[in-house]
Amino acid sequence: MKYNWNWGIFWELSPDATGTYLATLFQGLRWTIATGLSAWLMALVLGSLIGTLRTVRNPTVVRLGDAYVELFRNMPILVQMFLWFFVVPELLPTGLGTWVKQLPNSSFWTAVFALGFFTSARVAEQVKAGIRAQPRGQTMAATALGMTTAQTYRHVLLPMAFRLILPPLTSEFMNVMKNSAVALTIGLMELTARARAMQEFSFQVFEAFTAATLLYLALNLAIVLFMRRLERFVAVPGFTAARDAVAAAH
Amino acid sequence: MLAHFDFDVIARTWQVLLFQGLVFTLQVTALSMLGGIVFGTLLAMMRLSSNMALSRLAAGYVNAMRSLPLVLVIFWFYFLMPYIGAWVTGASQPIRVGAFASALITFILFEACFYCEIMRAGIQSIPRGQANAGYALGFTYWQVMAQIVLPQAFRNMLPVLLTQTIVLFQDVSLVYIISLPDFVTLASKIAQRDGRLVEMYVFVALVYFVVCLTLSQVVKRLQTRLAVATH
Amino acid sequence: MPMIEIHKISKWYGSFQALKECSTKVNKGEVVVVCGPSGSGKSTLIKTVNALEPIQQGEILVDGYSVHDSRTNLPKLRSRIGMVFQNFELFPHLSITRNLAIAQMKVLGRNKDEAVERGLKLLDRVGLSAHKDKYPGQLSGGQQQRVAIARALAMDPIAMLFDEPTSALDPEMINEVLDVMVELAQEGMTMMVVTHEMGFARRVADRVIFMDAGEIVEDDSKEQFFSQPKSERAREFLSKILLH
């Protein structure tokens, strides 16, 4: 059993002539972050909206919200990406479909869309749980004070809900970054794809994957540290009990 | 646009897709679930052990695995496995490891980390007094685990374990990147061959959706039943 | 001959000292009641006897074997000391019969028929034969605690430890459990009992140990403890608890 290690490989030029292998890996990391962050923003906005709608009184709205979540939760992310990439443009009117297909960075936009919808369903689950975790007395108190439903959500329920679900949101944030690697199947040259390409050109498979692994670990660490700071920043003094209740429910 | 939809290609291929592709996917899912739960439970016991070295080792493994994209992990094992095989058997050349075995080992080692976290929560949900009662009766650590703690933890966590298995079932689609003959890979091969991407991927999406939705409804029902049974 | 010998044991949780050089002994056939305010260390003390709580200093001998010695076969020693817990700790996933039999089978190596027979005999003794096929969750607290006593007795213990056996029970169920315990005491079982039930202590205890802040403050005969406790702390405790 022999494997020829060559850690110097990172400083050799990659055949796509954009720079060293190390540089292309970092280029990949940039795409990973860009894709993950964009999809995360989309998921946060959509997920919060859908999650909130699933807790309102109107049963039709709740059912629509539930259907949305089931739709995006019950198909593998890979299949969803294929749907957005191969199927959706074909179903659009011809002109629009062609325009979409010829969009620059179309695999990037597809990945953001697919990951955004996929992750939004999971965020919606958390947001719903966060709202539900609050005692009914909170809503009653807000109503008794004369707040409208919208005001109750905006000023009472949601601010606490988001604090409660910060830990699961942190792992969803990490998930969206990791899941962006699936986009290599539709041609996005993100971090894993670059490592794979480096392996194909240089045959230094373990160096390439080790580097990618370290970069992912660093990315995760950065997210965890950021979210911890955020948690501390938004922490409500003297409030821990309800958080434990949510943690126990999971 | 539906007028162009070619149902014929599905009629021609659905048997191959389901009985070969989907069955392969289900096999990998079932075996990985079994292996993953066993290994994951061991990891959970290590994490909760009072032996700091064991506990750190398990925590490090679980946290590292959970930080990596499954796609990267699949690649890692795909390329690493021949070398590990050579090391285990003492061969001088990297040996060929079957694609099925390679995928299976990857999923067991990867999913075990997620099952581990579930079982850890399950074990911690059993009051300390239960284990104490076992020790007081003269049970050893392994007897306390096997007879008292794990059966209860497993029962409490069954819905969550099954939900994770639905995720695993979806994750198996990623063997597409190493061209294993799973449901998605077969469908995409036919799609390319016949130039029928829309039909094939819509069909795949529908099948996944129906299977996962059905399973998650079963889990939901189980959850309510368990919740009733404990009260 | 002392069945349980506790010799100068100390225990810390971090920097907090839970037990301070406690010493006492329980002779064969003796019933010793341990009482004291909550947080006094009495529950911790009784759990050290079968090493459910580790200690940092001192020694405990049960039937001559050192409990905290790493060479001692702890599961075997524990199987000879019955224990009854505050929260019963029946195994909720097993039927009453299984609860009674499992340790006999797995620890003592008895075969199934033998274990079930022995278990059911003791279940009959605590008056619950009719419930043998039920699950713990289907029984009342008092019934569960009686099953727990039967489970411990099925192991043919040389001594029994009771850790606040009635404090999680509704008042109307306390007596059914105490009755079983009184009967046991009268039959000559060696017992160490952490409890606030002073009526029980008056009826069957040989000695009473009073603990406060991790120390054994009094270790007297029952008569002396109830008629003229030596310490101010014990007097205060007694006056409070007897008001109820």
mmCIF file of C-alpha atoms in Angstrom, chain C residues 114-211:
data_model
loop_
_atom_site.group_PDB
_atom_site.id
_atom_site.type_symbol
_atom_site.label_atom_id
_atom_site.label_comp_id
_atom_site.label_asym_id
_atom_site.label_seq_id
_atom_site.Cartn_x
_atom_site.Cartn_y
_atom_site.Cartn_z
ATOM 1 C CA GLU C 114 -37.854 -20.220 39.240
ATOM 2 C CA ALA C 115 -37.536 -16.436 39.013
ATOM 3 C CA VAL C 116 -41.180 -15.932 38.136
ATOM 4 C CA GLU C 117 -42.316 -18.250 40.904
ATOM 5 C CA ARG C 118 -40.204 -16.462 43.507
ATOM 6 C CA GLY C 119 -41.340 -13.081 42.192
ATOM 7 C CA LEU C 120 -45.009 -13.960 42.262
ATOM 8 C CA LYS C 121 -44.708 -15.352 45.771
ATOM 9 C CA LEU C 122 -43.387 -12.003 46.965
ATOM 10 C CA LEU C 123 -45.969 -10.144 44.906
ATOM 11 C CA ASP C 124 -48.576 -12.143 46.759
ATOM 12 C CA ARG C 125 -46.945 -11.203 50.014
ATOM 13 C CA VAL C 126 -47.357 -7.481 49.271
ATOM 14 C CA GLY C 127 -50.936 -8.237 48.260
ATOM 15 C CA LEU C 128 -50.730 -7.459 44.540
ATOM 16 C CA SER C 129 -50.995 -10.847 42.826
ATOM 17 C CA ALA C 130 -53.922 -9.635 40.775
ATOM 18 C CA HIS C 131 -51.698 -7.110 39.008
ATOM 19 C CA LYS C 132 -48.951 -9.442 37.800
ATOM 20 C CA ASP C 133 -49.576 -8.851 34.086
ATOM 21 C CA LYS C 134 -49.970 -5.091 34.280
ATOM 22 C CA TYR C 135 -47.340 -2.471 33.577
ATOM 23 C CA PRO C 136 -45.972 -0.097 36.213
ATOM 24 C CA GLY C 137 -47.776 2.874 34.674
ATOM 25 C CA GLN C 138 -51.109 1.165 35.371
ATOM 26 C CA LEU C 139 -50.545 0.967 39.136
ATOM 27 C CA SER C 140 -50.927 3.621 41.821
ATOM 28 C CA GLY C 141 -47.825 5.000 43.511
ATOM 29 C CA GLY C 142 -48.388 2.923 46.646
ATOM 30 C CA GLN C 143 -48.830 -0.227 44.600
ATOM 31 C CA GLN C 144 -45.699 0.517 42.576
ATOM 32 C CA GLN C 145 -43.666 0.973 45.729
ATOM 33 C CA ARG C 146 -44.923 -2.347 47.123
ATOM 34 C CA VAL C 147 -43.903 -4.036 43.876
ATOM 35 C CA ALA C 148 -40.496 -2.364 44.177
ATOM 36 C CA ILE C 149 -40.117 -3.830 47.671
ATOM 37 C CA ALA C 150 -41.105 -7.251 46.357
ATOM 38 C CA ARG C 151 -38.587 -6.886 43.533
ATOM 39 C CA ALA C 152 -35.816 -6.178 46.019
ATOM 40 C CA LEU C 153 -36.879 -9.052 48.296
ATOM 41 C CA ALA C 154 -36.918 -11.487 45.399
ATOM 42 C CA MET C 155 -33.140 -11.217 45.315
ATOM 43 C CA ASP C 156 -33.006 -12.692 48.851
ATOM 44 C CA PRO C 157 -31.062 -9.739 50.220
ATOM 45 C CA ILE C 158 -29.097 -9.803 53.444
ATOM 46 C CA ALA C 159 -30.070 -6.187 54.115
ATOM 47 C CA MET C 160 -32.483 -3.585 52.736
ATOM 48 C CA LEU C 161 -31.919 0.097 52.052
ATOM 49 C CA PHE C 162 -34.929 2.423 51.842
ATOM 50 C CA ASP C 163 -34.353 5.892 50.387
ATOM 51 C CA GLU C 164 -37.378 8.009 51.358
ATOM 52 C CA PRO C 165 -39.762 5.269 50.249
ATOM 53 C CA THR C 166 -42.947 7.198 51.053
ATOM 54 C CA SER C 167 -42.068 10.802 50.275
ATOM 55 C CA ALA C 168 -43.316 10.671 46.676
ATOM 56 C CA LEU C 169 -46.624 9.120 47.719
ATOM 57 C CA ASP C 170 -50.023 10.674 48.260
ATOM 58 C CA PRO C 171 -50.863 10.628 51.989
ATOM 59 C CA GLU C 172 -53.525 7.930 51.691
ATOM 60 C CA MET C 173 -50.993 5.520 50.180
ATOM 61 C CA ILE C 174 -48.234 5.936 52.715
ATOM 62 C CA ASN C 175 -49.600 3.420 55.177
ATOM 63 C CA GLU C 176 -49.911 0.524 52.757
ATOM 64 C CA VAL C 177 -46.169 0.839 52.120
ATOM 65 C CA LEU C 178 -45.243 1.387 55.762
ATOM 66 C CA ASP C 179 -47.241 -1.694 56.744
ATOM 67 C CA VAL C 180 -45.116 -3.849 54.464
ATOM 68 C CA MET C 181 -41.974 -2.304 55.904
ATOM 69 C CA VAL C 182 -43.094 -2.820 59.503
ATOM 70 C CA GLU C 183 -43.815 -6.455 58.773
ATOM 71 C CA LEU C 184 -40.345 -6.845 57.271
ATOM 72 C CA ALA C 185 -38.754 -5.252 60.298
ATOM 73 C CA GLN C 186 -40.656 -7.512 62.648
ATOM 74 C CA GLU C 187 -39.413 -10.533 60.734
ATOM 75 C CA GLY C 188 -35.873 -9.504 61.523
ATOM 76 C CA MET C 189 -34.702 -7.974 58.242
ATOM 77 C CA THR C 190 -31.672 -5.736 58.549
ATOM 78 C CA MET C 191 -32.878 -2.328 57.405
ATOM 79 C CA MET C 192 -31.502 1.142 56.889
ATOM 80 C CA VAL C 193 -34.317 3.576 56.226
ATOM 81 C CA VAL C 194 -34.151 7.233 55.249
ATOM 82 C CA THR C 195 -37.543 8.661 56.133
ATOM 83 C CA HIS C 196 -39.482 11.451 57.802
ATOM 84 C CA GLU C 197 -42.086 9.012 59.102
ATOM 85 C CA MET C 198 -41.401 9.279 62.799
ATOM 86 C CA GLY C 199 -44.356 6.988 63.555
ATOM 87 C CA PHE C 200 -42.537 4.246 61.687
ATOM 88 C CA ALA C 201 -39.358 5.007 63.619
ATOM 89 C CA ARG C 202 -41.185 4.822 66.956
ATOM 90 C CA ARG C 203 -42.774 1.511 66.071
ATOM 91 C CA VAL C 204 -39.891 -0.516 64.725
ATOM 92 C CA ALA C 205 -36.572 1.350 64.763
ATOM 93 C CA ASP C 206 -33.793 0.152 67.012
ATOM 94 C CA ARG C 207 -31.715 3.253 66.457
ATOM 95 C CA VAL C 208 -32.200 6.682 64.940
ATOM 96 C CA ILE C 209 -29.504 8.626 63.135
ATOM 97 C CA PHE C 210 -29.992 12.356 62.775
ATOM 98 C CA MET C 211 -28.037 14.182 60.094
#
